[in-house]
Coordinates of N, CA and C and ligand atoms in Angstrom, one line a residue:
M1 N 82.1 8.3 -179.1 CA 82.5 7.2 -179.9 C 82.1 7.7 -181.6
R2 N 80.3 9.2 -181.2 CA 79.9 9.3 -182.3 C 80.9 10.3 -182.8
N3 N 80.7 11.4 -181.0 CA 81.8 12.6 -181.1 C 83.4 12.1 -181.8
D4 N 83.4 11.6 -181.8 CA 85.3 10.5 -182.2 C 85.1 10.9 -184.0
L5 N 84.1 10.0 -184.5 CA 83.4 9.2 -185.4 C 83.0 10.9 -186.0
Y6 N 82.1 11.6 -186.2 CA 81.8 12.9 -187.0 C 82.0 13.5 -186.2
R7 N 83.4 13.6 -185.7 CA 83.7 15.4 -185.5 C 84.2 16.7 -186.7
R8 N 84.5 15.4 -187.8 CA 85.0 15.8 -188.9 C 84.2 17.2 -189.4
P9 N 82.6 16.8 -189.6 CA 81.8 17.1 -190.3 C 81.4 18.6 -189.0
L10 N 81.5 18.9 -187.9 CA 81.6 19.9 -186.6 C 82.2 20.7 -187.0
A11 N 83.3 19.8 -186.7 CA 84.8 20.6 -187.0 C 85.0 21.9 -188.2
T12 N 84.5 21.1 -189.1 CA 84.1 22.1 -190.8 C 83.2 23.8 -190.2
A13 N 82.3 22.6 -189.9 CA 81.3 23.9 -189.7 C 81.8 24.6 -188.9
L14 N 82.4 24.6 -187.8 CA 83.0 25.8 -186.8 C 83.5 26.7 -187.3
E15 N 84.2 25.7 -188.4 CA 85.2 26.3 -188.8 C 84.9 27.6 -189.9
R16 N 84.2 27.4 -190.8 CA 82.9 28.2 -191.5 C 82.0 28.7 -191.3
L17 N 82.0 29.1 -189.7 CA 81.1 29.2 -188.8 C 82.2 30.7 -188.3
G18 N 83.0 30.3 -187.8 CA 84.1 31.7 -187.2 C 83.1 31.2 -185.6
L19 N 83.2 30.3 -185.2 CA 82.2 30.6 -183.7 C 83.0 31.1 -183.2
E20 N 83.1 31.9 -182.0 CA 84.2 32.4 -181.8 C 83.7 33.0 -179.3
A21 N 84.9 33.3 -179.2 CA 84.7 34.0 -177.7 C 82.6 35.2 -178.0
G22 N 82.2 35.0 -176.7 CA 80.9 35.8 -176.5 C 80.2 35.3 -177.2
W23 N 80.2 34.3 -178.1 CA 78.9 33.9 -178.9 C 77.8 33.8 -177.7
R24 N 76.5 33.6 -178.1 CA 75.6 32.2 -177.3 C 74.9 31.7 -178.6
C25 N 75.1 30.6 -178.1 CA 74.3 28.9 -178.1 C 73.8 28.4 -178.0
V26 N 73.1 27.4 -178.2 CA 71.7 26.9 -177.6 C 72.3 25.1 -178.5
D27 N 72.5 24.1 -178.0 CA 72.7 22.8 -178.8 C 70.9 21.9 -178.4
V28 N 70.1 21.9 -179.1 CA 68.8 21.0 -178.6 C 69.2 19.5 -178.6
G29 N 68.6 19.0 -178.1 CA 69.1 17.6 -177.8 C 70.3 17.3 -177.8
A30 N 71.4 17.8 -176.4 CA 72.0 17.7 -176.6 C 73.2 16.5 -175.7
G31 N 72.1 16.0 -175.1 CA 72.5 14.4 -174.5 C 73.2 15.0 -173.5
A32 N 74.3 13.7 -173.1 CA 75.4 14.3 -173.3 C 76.3 14.4 -172.4
G33 N 76.0 15.7 -173.7 CA 76.2 17.8 -173.8 C 78.3 18.0 -173.6
D34 N 78.7 16.4 -175.2 CA 79.6 16.5 -175.4 C 80.5 18.0 -176.0
D35 N 79.0 18.5 -176.9 CA 79.5 19.3 -177.9 C 78.9 20.1 -177.5
A36 N 78.2 21.0 -176.6 CA 77.7 22.3 -175.5 C 79.1 22.6 -175.1
V37 N 79.9 21.6 -174.6 CA 80.9 21.7 -173.7 C 82.2 22.3 -174.5
A38 N 82.4 21.8 -175.2 CA 83.2 22.1 -176.6 C 82.8 24.0 -177.0
F39 N 81.5 23.9 -177.6 CA 81.0 25.3 -177.7 C 81.4 26.0 -176.3
A40 N 80.9 25.6 -175.5 CA 81.3 26.2 -174.4 C 82.7 26.9 -173.7
E41 N 84.0 26.3 -174.2 CA 85.1 26.2 -174.5 C 85.1 27.2 -175.3
L42 N 84.8 27.1 -176.5 CA 85.3 28.0 -177.6 C 85.0 29.8 -177.7
V43 N 83.5 29.4 -176.3 CA 83.5 30.7 -176.0 C 83.0 32.0 -175.3
G44 N 83.8 31.4 -174.3 CA 84.9 31.4 -173.7 C 84.0 32.0 -172.0
R45 N 84.3 32.8 -171.0 CA 83.7 33.5 -170.1 C 82.2 34.5 -170.0
E46 N 82.7 34.8 -171.4 CA 81.7 36.3 -171.6 C 80.6 35.7 -172.8
G47 N 80.8 34.3 -173.5 CA 79.9 33.7 -174.0 C 78.6 32.6 -173.4
R48 N 78.4 32.5 -174.0 CA 77.0 31.0 -172.8 C 76.2 30.1 -174.2
V49 N 76.7 28.8 -173.4 CA 76.4 27.6 -174.0 C 74.8 27.4 -173.2
Y50 N 73.6 27.3 -174.3 CA 72.6 26.4 -173.3 C 72.9 24.9 -173.1
A51 N 72.1 24.2 -172.6 CA 71.9 22.3 -173.6 C 71.1 21.8 -173.5
V52 N 70.4 22.1 -174.5 CA 69.2 21.1 -174.0 C 68.2 20.0 -174.4
D53 N 67.6 18.9 -173.3 CA 66.6 18.0 -173.8 C 66.1 17.4 -172.9
S54 N 65.0 16.6 -173.8 CA 64.1 16.6 -173.4 C 63.8 15.4 -171.8
D55 N 65.1 14.8 -171.9 CA 65.6 14.3 -171.0 C 65.9 14.1 -170.3
P56 N 65.5 14.6 -169.1 CA 65.6 15.3 -167.4 C 66.9 14.9 -167.1
R57 N 67.2 13.6 -167.1 CA 68.8 13.0 -166.7 C 69.8 13.5 -167.5
A58 N 69.7 14.0 -168.7 CA 71.0 14.6 -169.7 C 71.2 16.3 -168.8
R59 N 70.9 16.0 -167.3 CA 71.4 17.4 -166.5 C 72.2 17.2 -166.3
D60 N 71.9 16.1 -165.5 CA 73.5 15.0 -164.7 C 75.0 15.2 -165.4
D61 N 74.5 14.5 -166.9 CA 75.1 13.8 -167.8 C 76.2 15.7 -168.6
V62 N 75.2 16.5 -168.5 CA 76.2 18.0 -168.8 C 76.4 18.3 -167.7
A63 N 76.5 18.5 -166.6 CA 76.7 18.7 -165.6 C 77.8 17.8 -165.6
A64 N 78.2 17.0 -164.8 CA 80.0 15.7 -165.4 C 80.3 16.2 -166.3
A65 N 79.9 16.2 -167.2 CA 81.1 17.0 -168.5 C 81.6 18.5 -168.7
A66 N 81.1 19.2 -168.0 CA 81.1 20.7 -168.0 C 82.2 20.5 -166.6
A67 N 82.6 19.5 -165.9 CA 83.2 19.8 -164.9 C 84.3 18.9 -165.1
A68 N 84.3 18.2 -165.9 CA 85.7 17.4 -166.0 C 86.1 18.3 -167.0
A69 N 85.7 18.7 -168.1 CA 86.2 19.7 -169.1 C 86.7 21.0 -167.7
G70 N 87.4 21.0 -166.3 CA 87.6 22.1 -166.4 C 86.3 23.2 -165.8
G71 N 85.0 22.6 -165.9 CA 84.3 24.4 -165.1 C 83.8 24.8 -166.1
A72 N 83.8 24.0 -167.7 CA 83.2 25.1 -168.7 C 82.0 25.5 -167.9
Q73 N 81.1 26.6 -169.3 CA 79.9 27.7 -168.2 C 78.4 26.6 -169.4
V74 N 77.8 25.7 -168.7 CA 77.1 25.6 -169.8 C 75.2 25.5 -169.0
I75 N 74.7 26.2 -169.3 CA 73.8 26.0 -168.6 C 72.3 24.8 -168.7
A76 N 72.0 23.8 -168.0 CA 71.8 22.6 -169.0 C 70.1 23.2 -168.6
I77 N 69.5 23.0 -169.5 CA 67.7 22.9 -169.0 C 67.2 22.3 -169.9
T78 N 65.8 21.4 -168.7 CA 65.1 20.2 -169.9 C 64.1 21.3 -170.2
Q79 N 63.5 20.1 -171.6 CA 62.7 21.1 -172.3 C 62.8 20.5 -174.2
A80 N 61.7 19.9 -174.4 CA 62.1 19.8 -175.8 C 61.8 20.5 -176.9
G81 N 62.6 20.5 -177.7 CA 63.0 21.3 -178.6 C 61.4 22.0 -179.8
E82 N 60.7 20.6 -179.4 CA 59.6 21.1 -179.6 C 58.7 22.9 -179.1
D83 N 59.2 23.1 -178.0 CA 58.6 24.1 -177.3 C 60.0 24.7 -176.9
L84 N 60.8 24.7 -177.4 CA 62.2 25.9 -177.2 C 61.6 27.1 -177.0
M85 N 62.2 27.5 -175.6 CA 62.4 28.6 -175.5 C 63.5 28.7 -174.8
L86 N 64.3 30.5 -175.0 CA 65.3 30.4 -174.2 C 66.0 32.1 -173.7
P87 N 65.6 32.7 -172.6 CA 66.1 34.0 -171.6 C 66.6 34.9 -172.8
E88 N 67.1 34.6 -174.3 CA 68.1 35.6 -174.5 C 67.4 35.2 -175.9
T89 N 68.7 35.6 -177.6 CA 67.8 35.0 -178.6 C 69.8 34.7 -178.5
V90 N 70.2 33.1 -179.8 CA 71.1 33.0 -179.9 C 71.6 33.7 -181.2
D91 N 72.9 33.4 -181.5 CA 73.8 33.0 -182.6 C 73.6 32.0 -182.9
L92 N 73.6 30.3 -182.7 CA 73.9 30.4 -182.7 C 73.2 28.8 -182.4
A93 N 72.3 28.1 -183.0 CA 70.8 27.2 -182.4 C 72.1 26.0 -183.2
Y94 N 72.2 24.7 -182.7 CA 72.7 23.5 -183.3 C 72.1 22.9 -182.4
C95 N 71.6 21.3 -183.5 CA 71.5 20.0 -183.1 C 72.1 18.7 -183.7
R96 N 71.8 18.0 -183.8 CA 72.6 16.9 -184.1 C 72.1 15.5 -184.0
F97 N 71.1 14.7 -184.5 CA 70.9 13.7 -184.6 C 69.9 13.8 -183.7
L98 N 69.0 14.3 -183.4 CA 67.8 14.6 -183.1 C 66.9 14.3 -184.2
L99 N 66.8 15.3 -184.8 CA 65.0 15.8 -185.7 C 65.3 13.7 -186.4
V100 N 66.0 13.0 -186.3 CA 65.1 11.9 -186.0 C 64.3 10.8 -185.5
H101 N 64.9 11.8 -183.7 CA 63.6 10.9 -183.2 C 62.4 12.1 -182.8
V102 N 62.3 12.6 -183.5 CA 61.2 13.9 -183.1 C 60.1 13.5 -183.6
V103 N 58.7 13.8 -183.1 CA 57.6 13.6 -184.1 C 57.5 14.2 -185.3
E104 N 57.5 16.2 -185.2 CA 58.1 16.4 -185.8 C 58.5 17.5 -186.3
P105 N 60.3 17.4 -187.3 CA 61.3 17.7 -187.6 C 60.5 19.3 -187.3
R106 N 60.1 19.7 -188.1 CA 59.8 21.3 -188.7 C 59.9 21.7 -187.7
A107 N 58.5 21.5 -186.5 CA 58.1 21.8 -185.9 C 59.3 22.1 -184.9
V108 N 60.5 21.3 -184.8 CA 61.7 21.5 -183.7 C 62.1 23.3 -184.7
L109 N 62.5 22.8 -186.1 CA 63.3 23.9 -186.4 C 63.2 25.1 -186.5
Q110 N 61.9 25.1 -186.4 CA 60.7 26.2 -186.1 C 61.4 27.0 -185.3
R111 N 61.1 26.4 -184.1 CA 61.6 27.4 -183.1 C 62.8 27.5 -182.6
M112 N 64.1 26.7 -183.6 CA 65.9 26.9 -183.3 C 65.9 28.6 -184.2
A113 N 64.8 28.5 -185.5 CA 65.2 29.4 -186.3 C 64.5 30.9 -184.8
A114 N 63.8 30.7 -184.9 CA 63.2 31.7 -183.8 C 64.1 32.5 -182.9
A115 N 65.0 31.0 -182.0 CA 65.5 31.6 -181.2 C 66.8 32.4 -182.0
L116 N 67.2 32.2 -183.1 CA 68.4 32.9 -183.3 C 68.0 34.7 -183.7
K117 N 69.7 35.0 -183.3 CA 69.0 36.4 -183.1 C 69.5 36.9 -184.9
P118 N 69.4 38.2 -185.5 CA 68.5 38.6 -186.6 C 70.6 38.3 -187.0
G119 N 70.5 37.3 -188.3 CA 72.1 37.5 -188.8 C 72.8 36.6 -187.6
G120 N 71.6 35.3 -187.4 CA 72.7 33.9 -186.6 C 72.7 33.3 -187.3
Y121 N 73.2 32.0 -186.9 CA 72.8 30.8 -187.8 C 72.5 30.1 -187.0
L122 N 71.7 28.5 -187.8 CA 71.1 27.3 -187.3 C 72.7 26.3 -188.2
L123 N 72.8 25.2 -187.2 CA 73.6 24.3 -187.9 C 72.8 23.1 -187.2
A124 N 72.3 22.3 -188.1 CA 71.2 20.9 -188.3 C 72.7 20.1 -189.2
Q125 N 73.5 18.6 -188.3 CA 73.7 18.0 -188.3 C 72.7 15.8 -188.5
E126 N 71.7 16.1 -189.0 CA 71.3 14.9 -189.4 C 71.9 13.6 -190.9
P127 N 71.4 12.0 -190.3 CA 72.1 11.7 -191.0 C 70.4 11.0 -192.0
I128 N 71.3 10.1 -193.1 CA 70.8 9.6 -194.3 C 70.7 8.1 -193.7
T129 N 70.3 7.3 -192.9 CA 70.7 6.5 -192.4 C 70.5 5.1 -193.4
S130 N 70.0 5.5 -194.7 CA 69.4 3.9 -195.6 C 70.9 4.3 -196.2
G131 N 71.5 5.6 -196.2 CA 72.9 6.2 -196.9 C 73.8 5.0 -196.5
G132 N 73.9 4.7 -195.5 CA 75.3 3.7 -194.6 C 74.9 2.0 -195.1
R133 N 76.0 1.2 -194.8 CA 76.2 0.3 -196.0 C 77.3 -0.6 -194.8
I134 N 76.4 -2.2 -194.9 CA 77.4 -3.0 -193.9 C 78.0 -4.2 -195.7
D135 N 78.7 -4.3 -195.2 CA 79.0 -4.8 -197.0 C 78.4 -4.6 -198.2
G136 N 77.9 -3.3 -198.2 CA 77.5 -3.3 -199.7 C 75.7 -2.7 -199.1
V137 N 75.3 -4.2 -198.4 CA 73.4 -3.9 -198.1 C 73.4 -2.9 -197.2
P138 N 72.4 -1.9 -197.9 CA 71.7 -0.4 -197.0 C 71.5 -0.3 -195.4
M139 N 71.8 0.0 -194.8 CA 71.0 -0.4 -193.3 C 69.7 0.4 -193.3
S140 N 69.5 0.1 -191.9 CA 68.2 1.2 -191.0 C 68.4 1.1 -189.8
M141 N 67.1 2.0 -189.5 CA 66.6 2.5 -188.2 C 65.2 2.0 -187.8
P142 N 64.9 1.0 -187.3 CA 63.9 0.6 -187.3 C 63.2 1.3 -186.0
E143 N 63.4 2.1 -185.3 CA 62.9 2.7 -183.9 C 63.4 4.8 -184.1
G144 N 63.8 4.5 -185.0 CA 63.8 5.9 -185.6 C 62.9 5.8 -185.9
R145 N 62.3 8.3 -185.9 CA 60.8 8.3 -186.5 C 61.4 8.6 -187.7
H146 N 62.7 9.1 -188.4 CA 62.8 10.2 -189.6 C 64.2 10.0 -189.6
P147 N 64.5 8.4 -190.8 CA 66.0 8.0 -189.9 C 66.0 8.6 -191.4
D148 N 65.4 9.0 -192.8 CA 67.1 9.7 -193.8 C 66.1 10.8 -193.7
I149 N 66.2 11.5 -192.5 CA 66.0 13.0 -192.4 C 66.7 14.4 -193.0
G150 N 68.1 13.8 -193.1 CA 69.7 14.3 -193.6 C 68.2 14.8 -194.5
A151 N 68.0 14.1 -195.1 CA 68.3 13.9 -196.7 C 67.2 15.3 -197.5
L152 N 66.3 15.6 -196.1 CA 65.1 16.8 -196.5 C 65.6 18.2 -195.7
L153 N 66.1 18.3 -195.3 CA 67.4 18.4 -194.4 C 67.5 20.6 -195.2
P154 N 68.7 20.7 -196.2 CA 68.4 21.8 -196.9 C 66.7 22.5 -197.0
G155 N 65.7 21.4 -197.6 CA 64.9 22.4 -197.7 C 63.6 22.9 -196.5
L156 N 63.7 22.0 -195.6 CA 62.9 22.3 -194.2 C 64.0 23.2 -193.2
V157 N 65.5 23.6 -193.8 CA 65.7 24.9 -192.9 C 65.2 25.7 -193.9
R158 N 65.5 26.3 -195.0 CA 64.5 26.9 -196.4 C 62.8 27.0 -195.6
E159 N 62.3 26.0 -195.4 CA 61.0 25.7 -195.0 C 60.8 26.8 -193.7
V160 N 61.4 27.1 -193.0 CA 61.7 27.7 -191.9 C 61.5 29.2 -192.0
G161 N 62.3 29.8 -193.6 CA 62.8 31.2 -193.2 C 63.8 31.7 -193.4
L162 N 64.8 30.3 -192.7 CA 66.2 30.9 -193.1 C 67.1 31.7 -194.6
D163 N 68.2 31.9 -194.6 CA 68.6 31.7 -195.7 C 69.4 30.3 -196.1
L164 N 69.7 29.6 -196.7 CA 70.7 28.0 -197.1 C 71.9 29.0 -196.9
V165 N 73.0 29.0 -196.2 CA 74.6 29.2 -196.6 C 75.1 28.5 -197.1
D166 N 75.0 27.0 -196.6 CA 76.5 26.0 -197.0 C 75.2 25.0 -197.2
A167 N 75.3 23.4 -197.5 CA 75.0 22.1 -196.7 C 75.7 21.5 -198.2
W168 N 76.2 20.0 -197.2 CA 77.1 19.0 -197.3 C 77.0 17.9 -197.1
A169 N 77.8 16.5 -197.1 CA 77.8 15.3 -196.2 C 78.6 14.8 -196.4
E170 N 78.8 13.8 -195.7 CA 79.8 12.9 -194.8 C 79.5 12.1 -194.5
A171 N 79.9 10.7 -195.1 CA 80.2 9.4 -194.1 C 81.2 9.0 -193.8
P172 N 81.8 9.2 -192.5 CA 82.8 7.7 -192.1 C 82.9 6.3 -192.9
A173 N 84.0 5.7 -193.1 CA 83.6 5.2 -193.5 C 85.2 4.0 -193.4
G174 N 84.9 2.7 -192.7 CA 86.3 2.0 -193.0 C 85.7 0.6 -192.9
G175 N 86.9 -0.1 -192.8 CA 87.0 -1.6 -192.7 C 87.2 -2.6 -191.5
G176 N 86.5 -4.1 -191.3 CA 87.3 -4.9 -190.3 C 87.9 -3.9 -188.7
P177 N 88.8 -4.4 -187.9 CA 88.3 -3.2 -186.1 C 88.2 -3.0 -186.6
G178 N 87.9 -1.4 -185.3 CA 88.0 -0.1 -185.4 C 87.1 0.4 -185.0
P179 N 87.2 2.3 -185.0 CA 85.8 3.5 -184.6 C 84.5 2.8 -184.4
G180 N 84.8 2.7 -186.5 CA 82.8 2.3 -186.8 C 82.4 1.4 -186.5
A181 N 83.4 0.4 -186.7 CA 83.1 -1.5 -185.9 C 82.4 -1.3 -184.9
T182 N 83.6 -0.6 -183.4 CA 83.2 -1.3 -182.4 C 81.8 0.0 -181.5
Y183 N 81.5 1.2 -183.1 CA 80.1 1.9 -182.9 C 79.1 1.4 -183.5
L184 N 79.3 0.5 -184.8 CA 78.3 0.0 -184.8 C 77.3 -1.2 -184.1
A185 N 78.7 -1.7 -183.1 CA 78.5 -3.2 -182.5 C 78.5 -2.9 -181.0
E186 N 77.9 -1.1 -180.9 CA 77.2 -0.2 -179.6 C 76.2 -0.4 -179.9
L187 N 75.6 0.0 -181.3 CA 74.6 0.6 -181.8 C 73.5 -0.8 -181.7
T188 N 73.8 -1.8 -182.4 CA 73.1 -3.2 -182.7 C 73.3 -4.4 -182.0
E189 N 74.3 -4.4 -181.5 CA 74.6 -5.3 -180.6 C 75.1 -6.5 -181.4
V190 N 75.5 -6.0 -183.1 CA 76.1 -7.2 -183.8 C 76.8 -6.8 -184.1
D191 N 78.5 -7.1 -184.2 CA 79.8 -6.9 -185.0 C 80.2 -7.4 -186.1
P192 N 79.9 -5.7 -185.9 CA 80.6 -6.8 -188.5 C 81.7 -7.1 -188.8
G193 N 82.8 -7.4 -188.0 CA 83.5 -7.9 -188.3 C 84.4 -7.3 -189.3
N194 N 85.0 -8.1 -190.5 CA 85.3 -7.1 -191.2 C 84.8 -6.9 -192.7
A195 N 84.0 -6.8 -192.0 CA 83.1 -5.9 -193.4 C 83.4 -4.8 -193.6
S196 N 83.4 -3.9 -194.8 CA 83.6 -2.9 -195.1 C 82.2 -2.4 -195.0
V197 N 82.4 -1.1 -194.0 CA 81.3 -0.7 -193.2 C 81.3 1.3 -193.8
V198 N 80.1 1.7 -194.4 CA 80.2 3.4 -195.0 C 78.9 3.6 -193.5
L199 N 79.4 4.7 -192.4 CA 78.3 4.7 -191.9 C 77.4 6.1 -191.9
P200 N 76.2 5.7 -191.9 CA 75.6 6.5 -192.3 C 76.3 8.5 -192.8
P201 N 75.7 9.2 -194.1 CA 76.3 10.1 -193.8 C 75.4 11.1 -193.4
L202 N 75.9 11.9 -192.8 CA 75.4 12.9 -192.3 C 75.4 14.4 -193.2
V203 N 74.0 15.2 -193.0 CA 73.8 15.7 -194.1 C 74.2 16.8 -193.1
T204 N 74.9 17.8 -193.1 CA 75.6 19.0 -192.4 C 75.1 20.5 -193.4
V205 N 73.8 21.3 -192.6 CA 72.9 22.7 -193.3 C 73.1 23.2 -192.5
I206 N 73.5 24.7 -193.1 CA 74.6 26.0 -192.5 C 73.2 27.0 -192.4
G207 N 72.2 27.4 -191.8 CA 71.3 28.6 -192.1 C 71.1 30.0 -191.6
R208 N 71.0 31.1 -191.7 CA 71.1 31.8 -191.3 C 69.9 33.0 -191.3
R209 N 69.5 33.4 -190.5 CA 68.1 34.2 -189.9 C 69.0 35.7 -190.6
A210 N 67.8 36.2 -191.7 CA 68.3 37.3 -193.1 C 68.6 38.5 -191.1
V211 N 69.3 40.1 -191.7 CA 69.8 41.4 -190.7 C 68.2 41.8 -191.6
P212 N 67.4 42.7 -191.0 CA 66.3 43.7 -191.0 C 67.0 44.7 -192.3
Ligands
SAM301 C1 70.7 10.6 -180.1 S1 70.5 11.6 -179.1 C2 72.2 13.1 -180.3 C3 72.9 13.6 -178.4 C4 73.6 14.6 -179.1 N1 73.0 15.7 -179.4 C5 75.2 13.6 -180.0 O1 75.3 13.7 -181.2 O2 75.9 13.2 -179.5 C6 69.2 12.6 -179.3 C7 69.1 12.9 -178.4 O3 68.3 14.3 -178.1 C8 67.0 14.1 -177.0 N2 65.3 14.1 -177.4 C9 64.9 13.8 -178.1 N3 63.7 14.3 -178.9 C10 63.9 15.2 -177.9 C11 62.9 16.8 -178.0 N4 61.9 16.3 -178.6 N5 63.3 17.4 -177.6 C12 64.4 18.0 -177.4 N6 65.9 16.5 -177.3 C13 65.1 15.6 -177.5 C14 67.2 12.7 -176.1 O4 66.3 12.7 -175.2 C15 68.7 12.8 -176.8 O5 69.1 13.0 -175.5

């Protein structure tokens, strides 16, 4: 559901990055691995994708998603983003809806930046939860540690030593029955009915590790 609703910012970012065969990638906080599998299909057999999540149950979900996609090659690792350590440096370090949940977002971004090859890209997509609206009323995320982390993301990416290549925000919107209403009902267990819905804007930031 989330993939469907927020697919446009990811598609735009990947087009801008030029993700292609042979790239090494890591998806941190990969969850069920849908994005990692999509990356694996793009980078092909010459490339490599690591799906990292602190929840060990994610490994089975990633394996199932890879199998369902016809055997996409994804290496699933149980590891906290704060401890990120890979067997090689990568061309792309990606996270989405991760930093809202972690204790120290800067520490995770620091590890992601350190995992990059010179010239490699960091792509982070995080929400501004309070920017979402249901019938004009701001949304909240009581269980999220940093529900508005998206608003701080461009600065954080620079603070961890990366060049800021691009940054923008996009929000899916709708009214009445549809994917936005279904997504909200699943998240909150409250059906928004025919209310106007603007989902939390997703801030996309592309950072790049300088080439010495
Ligand atoms: C909301 S899900 C997002 C999944 C996926 N990135 C997406 O956009 O659909 C957040 C994921 O981050 C994982 N996670 C939470 N804290 C983490 C941490 N410190 N290090 C790595 N993964 C973490 C959770 O287990 C969960 O799978």
